[in-house]
Coordinates of C-alpha atoms in Angstrom, one line a residue:
M23 CA -65.2 19.4 12.9
L24 CA -62.1 19.0 15.2
N25 CA -61.3 21.4 18.0
T26 CA -59.2 24.0 16.7
R27 CA -57.4 25.1 19.7
T28 CA -53.8 26.1 19.3
W29 CA -52.6 26.1 23.0
I30 CA -51.7 23.0 25.0
A31 CA -50.1 23.6 28.5
D32 CA -48.6 20.3 28.9
R33 CA -44.8 20.4 28.9
L34 CA -44.1 17.1 27.3
Y35 CA -46.3 18.0 24.4
R36 CA -44.7 21.4 23.9
V37 CA -41.2 19.7 24.1
F38 CA -42.0 17.1 21.6
T39 CA -43.7 19.5 19.2
Y40 CA -40.9 21.9 19.5
Q41 CA -42.8 24.8 20.9
K42 CA -41.5 27.3 23.4
V43 CA -41.6 25.9 27.0
D44 CA -40.2 27.1 30.2
R45 CA -38.4 23.7 30.8
V46 CA -38.6 20.1 30.0
P47 CA -40.7 18.2 32.5
D48 CA -39.2 16.7 35.7
V49 CA -40.2 13.1 35.4
E50 CA -39.0 9.6 36.0
F51 CA -39.9 6.2 35.2
G52 CA -40.9 4.0 38.3
Y53 CA -39.0 1.8 40.7
W54 CA -38.4 -1.9 41.3
P55 CA -40.3 -3.0 44.3
Q56 CA -37.1 -4.0 46.1
T57 CA -35.8 -0.6 45.6
I58 CA -38.7 0.9 47.7
R59 CA -38.1 -1.8 50.2
R60 CA -34.5 -0.7 50.5
W61 CA -35.0 2.9 50.6
L62 CA -37.6 2.5 53.5
N63 CA -34.5 1.6 55.6
E64 CA -32.5 4.5 54.1
G65 CA -34.6 7.6 54.6
L66 CA -37.8 7.1 52.5
P67 CA -40.6 8.0 54.8
A68 CA -42.1 5.2 56.7
G69 CA -45.6 6.4 55.6
L70 CA -44.6 5.1 52.2
E71 CA -44.6 1.5 53.5
S72 CA -47.7 0.8 51.6
E73 CA -46.0 1.2 48.4
R74 CA -43.2 -1.4 48.9
N75 CA -44.7 -3.6 46.2
C76 CA -45.2 -0.9 43.6
M77 CA -43.4 -0.4 40.4
F78 CA -45.3 2.7 39.5
S79 CA -46.3 4.5 42.6
A80 CA -48.1 8.0 42.4
K81 CA -47.3 8.6 46.3
V82 CA -43.6 8.0 45.8
D83 CA -43.6 10.4 42.9
A84 CA -45.2 12.8 44.8
H85 CA -42.8 12.4 47.7
F86 CA -39.9 13.2 45.1
G87 CA -42.0 16.2 43.7
F88 CA -42.2 15.1 40.1
D89 CA -44.1 17.0 37.6
V90 CA -47.6 15.6 37.0
G91 CA -48.7 15.7 33.2
D92 CA -51.5 17.9 32.2
W93 CA -53.3 15.2 29.9
A94 CA -56.8 13.7 29.4
G95 CA -57.1 10.0 28.7
I96 CA -59.6 8.2 26.4
P97 CA -60.8 5.2 28.0
V98 CA -60.7 2.7 25.2
N99 CA -61.4 -1.0 26.7
T100 CA -59.4 -3.6 24.5
G101 CA -59.4 -6.1 27.3
M102 CA -60.3 -9.7 27.5
N103 CA -64.2 -10.3 28.1
P104 CA -64.8 -12.8 29.7
C105 CA -61.4 -13.3 31.3
F106 CA -60.3 -17.0 32.5
E107 CA -60.9 -17.9 36.1
E108 CA -57.6 -17.7 38.2
T109 CA -56.8 -21.4 39.4
I110 CA -54.0 -22.6 41.5
L111 CA -52.9 -25.9 39.8
E112 CA -49.9 -27.0 41.9
R113 CA -48.0 -25.6 45.0
R114 CA -44.3 -25.8 44.9
G115 CA -42.8 -24.3 48.2
A116 CA -43.2 -20.7 48.1
A117 CA -44.2 -20.8 44.6
V118 CA -47.3 -21.9 42.9
V119 CA -48.2 -23.1 39.3
M120 CA -51.2 -21.2 38.4
R121 CA -53.4 -20.1 35.4
D122 CA -54.0 -16.4 35.5
S123 CA -56.9 -14.4 34.3
S124 CA -55.3 -14.0 30.9
G125 CA -55.2 -17.9 30.5
V126 CA -51.3 -18.0 31.0
V127 CA -50.0 -21.0 33.0
A128 CA -46.9 -20.2 34.9
Q129 CA -44.9 -20.8 38.0
R130 CA -44.8 -17.6 40.1
Y131 CA -44.5 -16.4 43.6
L132 CA -47.4 -15.2 45.6
N133 CA -47.8 -11.9 47.6
D134 CA -44.8 -10.5 45.6
A135 CA -42.3 -12.0 48.1
D136 CA -38.7 -10.6 48.3
E137 CA -37.3 -13.4 46.1
S138 CA -39.9 -12.7 43.7
S139 CA -38.8 -12.7 39.8
I140 CA -40.3 -12.9 36.4
P141 CA -42.8 -15.9 36.2
H142 CA -41.5 -19.0 34.8
Y143 CA -44.1 -19.3 31.9
L144 CA -45.2 -23.1 31.3
R145 CA -48.1 -22.7 28.6
F146 CA -49.9 -19.9 26.7
P147 CA -53.7 -19.8 25.6
V148 CA -52.8 -19.7 21.9
E149 CA -50.8 -22.1 20.1
T150 CA -52.8 -23.1 17.0
P151 CA -55.4 -21.3 14.7
D152 CA -58.0 -23.2 16.5
D153 CA -57.0 -21.8 19.9
W154 CA -57.0 -18.4 18.4
R155 CA -60.6 -18.7 17.1
E156 CA -61.5 -19.4 20.6
M157 CA -59.5 -16.5 22.0
K158 CA -61.0 -14.2 19.5
Q159 CA -64.5 -14.6 21.2
R160 CA -63.0 -13.1 24.3
Y161 CA -62.3 -9.9 22.2
R162 CA -65.4 -9.3 20.3
L163 CA -65.5 -6.1 18.4
D164 CA -69.3 -5.8 19.1
D165 CA -68.9 -6.3 22.8
P166 CA -70.8 -3.4 24.4
V167 CA -67.8 -2.8 26.9
R168 CA -65.9 -1.5 23.8
S169 CA -68.2 1.7 23.9
I170 CA -67.0 5.0 25.3
S171 CA -69.6 6.5 27.5
A172 CA -71.4 9.8 27.1
Y173 CA -70.0 10.8 30.3
A174 CA -66.4 10.1 29.4
I175 CA -66.8 12.1 26.3
E176 CA -68.1 15.2 28.2
E177 CA -65.2 14.8 30.5
I178 CA -62.6 15.0 27.6
R179 CA -64.6 18.1 26.1
G180 CA -64.2 19.8 29.5
A181 CA -60.5 19.0 29.8
M182 CA -60.0 20.1 26.2
K183 CA -61.3 23.4 26.9
T184 CA -58.8 24.0 29.9
G185 CA -55.9 23.4 27.6
K186 CA -55.2 19.7 28.3
A187 CA -53.8 17.5 25.8
V188 CA -55.7 14.2 25.0
S189 CA -54.0 10.7 24.9
V190 CA -55.0 7.2 24.4
W191 CA -52.9 3.9 25.4
F192 CA -52.7 0.7 23.7
C193 CA -50.6 -2.5 24.0
G194 CA -48.8 -2.8 20.9
F195 CA -49.2 -5.5 18.4
Y196 CA -46.1 -7.7 19.2
G197 CA -46.8 -7.2 22.6
Q198 CA -50.2 -8.3 22.6
L199 CA -49.7 -11.3 20.4
R200 CA -46.9 -12.4 22.8
N201 CA -49.2 -12.1 25.4
W202 CA -51.7 -14.5 23.8
M203 CA -48.9 -16.9 22.7
G204 CA -45.5 -16.5 24.4
M205 CA -42.4 -15.5 22.6
E206 CA -41.3 -18.9 21.5
N207 CA -44.7 -19.7 20.0
L208 CA -45.0 -16.5 18.4
S209 CA -41.6 -16.7 16.8
I210 CA -42.7 -20.1 15.2
A211 CA -46.1 -18.9 14.1
F212 CA -44.7 -16.2 11.9
Y213 CA -43.6 -19.1 9.7
E214 CA -46.0 -22.0 10.5
Y215 CA -49.3 -19.9 10.8
P216 CA -48.8 -16.6 9.0
E217 CA -52.5 -16.2 8.1
M218 CA -53.3 -16.6 11.8
I219 CA -50.9 -13.7 12.7
H220 CA -52.2 -11.5 10.0
D221 CA -55.8 -12.1 11.4
M222 CA -54.6 -11.4 15.1
V223 CA -52.9 -8.1 14.1
E224 CA -55.9 -7.0 12.0
H225 CA -58.4 -7.9 14.8
W226 CA -56.3 -6.1 17.5
A227 CA -56.0 -3.0 15.2
E228 CA -59.8 -2.8 14.9
L229 CA -60.1 -3.2 18.5
C230 CA -57.9 -0.2 19.2
A231 CA -59.0 1.9 16.0
R232 CA -62.9 1.5 16.1
P233 CA -63.4 3.2 19.3
I234 CA -61.3 6.3 17.9
D235 CA -63.4 6.3 14.7
S236 CA -66.4 6.4 17.0
L237 CA -65.8 9.5 18.7
P238 CA -67.6 12.6 18.0
P239 CA -66.1 14.9 15.3
D240 CA -65.1 17.4 17.9
I241 CA -62.7 15.1 19.9
R242 CA -58.9 15.5 19.3
I243 CA -56.3 13.2 19.9
D244 CA -52.7 14.5 20.6
M245 CA -50.8 11.6 21.3
V246 CA -51.2 7.6 21.0
N247 CA -49.1 5.7 23.7
W248 CA -47.8 2.1 22.9
W249 CA -46.4 -0.5 24.9
E250 CA -44.2 -2.9 23.1
D251 CA -41.0 -4.4 24.8
M252 CA -40.1 -6.1 21.8
A253 CA -36.3 -5.9 21.9
S254 CA -33.1 -7.1 23.7
K255 CA -29.7 -5.8 23.9
N256 CA -28.9 -7.5 20.5
G257 CA -31.9 -5.9 18.6
P258 CA -35.6 -6.2 18.0
L259 CA -37.4 -9.5 18.3
V260 CA -38.7 -9.0 14.8
G261 CA -36.7 -7.4 12.0
P262 CA -37.7 -4.5 9.9
R263 CA -38.8 -6.8 7.0
M264 CA -41.0 -8.9 9.1
F265 CA -42.3 -6.0 11.0
R266 CA -43.3 -4.4 7.7
E267 CA -45.0 -7.5 6.6
F268 CA -46.9 -8.4 9.8
I269 CA -46.9 -5.6 12.5
Q270 CA -46.7 -2.4 10.6
P271 CA -50.3 -2.8 9.0
G272 CA -51.7 -2.8 12.5
Y273 CA -49.8 0.6 13.3
H274 CA -50.8 2.0 10.2
R275 CA -54.7 1.3 10.8
V276 CA -54.6 2.9 14.3
M277 CA -52.2 5.9 13.7
Q278 CA -54.2 6.9 10.7
A279 CA -57.2 7.1 12.7
A280 CA -55.7 9.1 15.2
R281 CA -54.1 11.4 12.7
K282 CA -57.4 12.0 11.3
R283 CA -58.1 13.8 14.8
G284 CA -55.0 15.9 14.7
C285 CA -52.7 13.3 16.3
A286 CA -48.9 14.7 16.2
L287 CA -47.2 12.5 18.6
G288 CA -47.0 8.4 19.0
M289 CA -44.8 7.3 22.0
V290 CA -43.7 3.6 22.1
D291 CA -42.1 2.2 25.3
C292 CA -39.8 -0.6 24.1
D293 CA -37.0 -1.8 26.2
G294 CA -33.4 -3.1 24.6
N295 CA -32.5 -1.8 21.6
P296 CA -34.9 -1.4 18.9
H297 CA -32.8 0.5 16.5
D298 CA -33.4 -1.6 13.5
I299 CA -37.4 -1.0 13.6
V300 CA -37.3 2.8 14.5
A301 CA -37.6 3.7 10.9
N302 CA -40.7 1.5 10.5
W303 CA -42.5 3.0 13.5
M304 CA -41.6 6.6 12.4
E305 CA -43.4 5.8 8.9
E306 CA -46.6 5.4 10.8
G307 CA -46.1 8.5 13.0
V308 CA -44.8 6.7 16.3
N309 CA -42.0 9.4 16.8
I310 CA -41.1 9.3 20.4
M311 CA -38.8 6.5 21.5
F312 CA -38.2 5.8 25.2
P313 CA -36.7 4.6 27.6
L314 CA -33.4 4.4 25.6
E315 CA -31.6 1.7 27.6
V316 CA -27.8 2.7 27.6
E317 CA -26.9 -0.7 28.7
A318 CA -28.4 -2.2 25.6
G319 CA -26.5 -0.2 23.4
V320 CA -28.9 2.6 22.6
D321 CA -27.2 5.7 21.6
P322 CA -29.3 8.6 21.4
Y323 CA -26.9 10.8 19.7
A324 CA -26.5 8.5 17.0
W325 CA -30.2 8.0 16.7
R326 CA -30.6 11.7 16.4
R327 CA -27.9 12.1 13.6
E328 CA -29.7 9.2 11.7
F329 CA -33.3 10.0 12.1
G330 CA -33.1 13.8 12.6
P331 CA -35.4 16.1 14.9
E332 CA -38.4 14.2 13.7
L333 CA -37.5 11.5 16.3
R334 CA -38.1 12.5 19.8
L335 CA -36.5 10.9 22.6
K336 CA -37.2 10.3 26.2
G337 CA -34.9 8.6 28.8
G338 CA -31.4 7.7 28.0
I339 CA -29.5 8.4 31.4
A340 CA -27.7 5.5 32.4
K341 CA -28.4 4.0 36.2
E342 CA -25.0 2.7 36.9
P343 CA -23.4 6.2 37.5
L344 CA -26.3 6.6 40.4
V345 CA -24.8 3.4 42.0
R346 CA -21.4 5.2 42.4
G347 CA -23.0 8.7 43.0
G348 CA -20.8 11.9 43.3
R349 CA -18.9 12.8 40.2
A350 CA -20.2 9.8 38.2
I351 CA -23.6 11.4 38.2
D352 CA -22.0 14.6 37.3
R353 CA -20.4 13.0 34.1
E354 CA -23.6 11.2 33.1
L355 CA -25.6 14.4 33.3
E356 CA -22.9 16.4 31.3
R357 CA -22.8 13.5 28.6
I358 CA -26.7 14.1 27.9
R359 CA -26.6 18.0 28.2
P360 CA -26.0 18.6 24.4
L361 CA -29.0 16.6 23.6
L362 CA -31.2 18.2 26.0
E363 CA -30.0 21.7 24.5
S364 CA -31.1 20.3 21.0
G365 CA -34.7 20.0 22.0
G366 CA -37.3 17.2 21.4
Y367 CA -35.6 15.3 24.5
I368 CA -36.8 14.6 27.9
P369 CA -34.2 13.1 30.2
H370 CA -34.7 10.5 32.9
L371 CA -33.3 7.0 33.9
D372 CA -33.4 4.6 31.1
H373 CA -35.9 2.2 33.1
L374 CA -37.1 1.3 36.6
V375 CA -34.8 2.5 39.5
P376 CA -32.9 -0.9 40.4
P377 CA -32.1 -1.8 44.2
D378 CA -28.4 -1.4 44.0
I379 CA -28.9 2.4 43.8
P380 CA -29.0 4.0 47.4
Y381 CA -31.7 6.4 48.3
R382 CA -29.1 9.1 49.2
N383 CA -27.6 8.7 45.6
Y384 CA -30.9 8.9 44.1
C385 CA -31.9 12.1 45.8
E386 CA -28.4 13.5 44.7
Y387 CA -29.3 12.5 41.0
L388 CA -32.6 14.4 41.2
E389 CA -31.2 17.5 42.8
K390 CA -28.5 17.6 40.1
K391 CA -30.8 16.9 37.1
R392 CA -33.2 19.6 38.3
K393 CA -30.5 22.1 38.2
L394 CA -29.6 21.1 34.8
I395 CA -33.1 21.2 33.4
G396 CA -33.8 24.7 35.2
K397 CA -36.2 23.4 37.9
L398 CA -35.5 25.8 40.8

């Protein structure tokens, strides 16, 4: 029988379930490593030099004083086993062509050099159904690494007793298939190998859902976190019809398993402008969208009018005003004030902090945002 607790301390959970809360959480969403390097010359303490290559740094977050969520995580292992052996295939100046542990061959910079960028992908491990049959053996459903330990279960039980919310994190279905195939190969495979795509989605859904099904009956799930990044400023990389046919059955399988354990929230991290598939996600209980990229054309007010309060929102503060500072920051925060007051919304920058934002301006933004949300 599920735990019947009615009180969860975490502010994010209470905001997104429209419960009474003192204020929204003070959170942000990471930094470009180049930003950290710039800020080390502009006032960020030298003691944070070790974080110069980090996108998501707990130490830098602690320096700024962000809130820490009151959550317990379920340690589901959906990873590849065994992984590929990392191999350098060719050296090209400061860059190398290498096969990484996921089987992807790409040209990339070593040691995260200042000139580093998104890798230039050359080949992915899955191109045909034969490749998928081989890859599938690295993600066996009966692999003992998929089991959740008794120790972890007891840790979750203890956290639940203290009022912590419980979450689980998964790579989304398009995102995982793209990891295996690359965007171009995947786009073609929807048409050339539809049976393979269905099998890939079904297999990934079982990898995610079966550990949930196996949990003792008293373990509750409050939120499922998804990473997708399946949109650009021109819209999603898969339209709503294709999403419904190929991708949505996977979301349905996993979210249904979570809902049986009391899950009220599903949050998806999707860059760009995924507007056209928001309704598909919401049908399956994925009801929090972030980071709401303003430059990609996301209008959170329009989304709220279209989808109503059932759609929760997180992010949505444009980065460009922080480049200018001063009144530009004031105007941007005033722009999101009515949305904040309507509830079901947590404001933060609409993606990682880029290196054209000065340290002084970022500190100014945080001070003004904290005044707006009532964090004294």
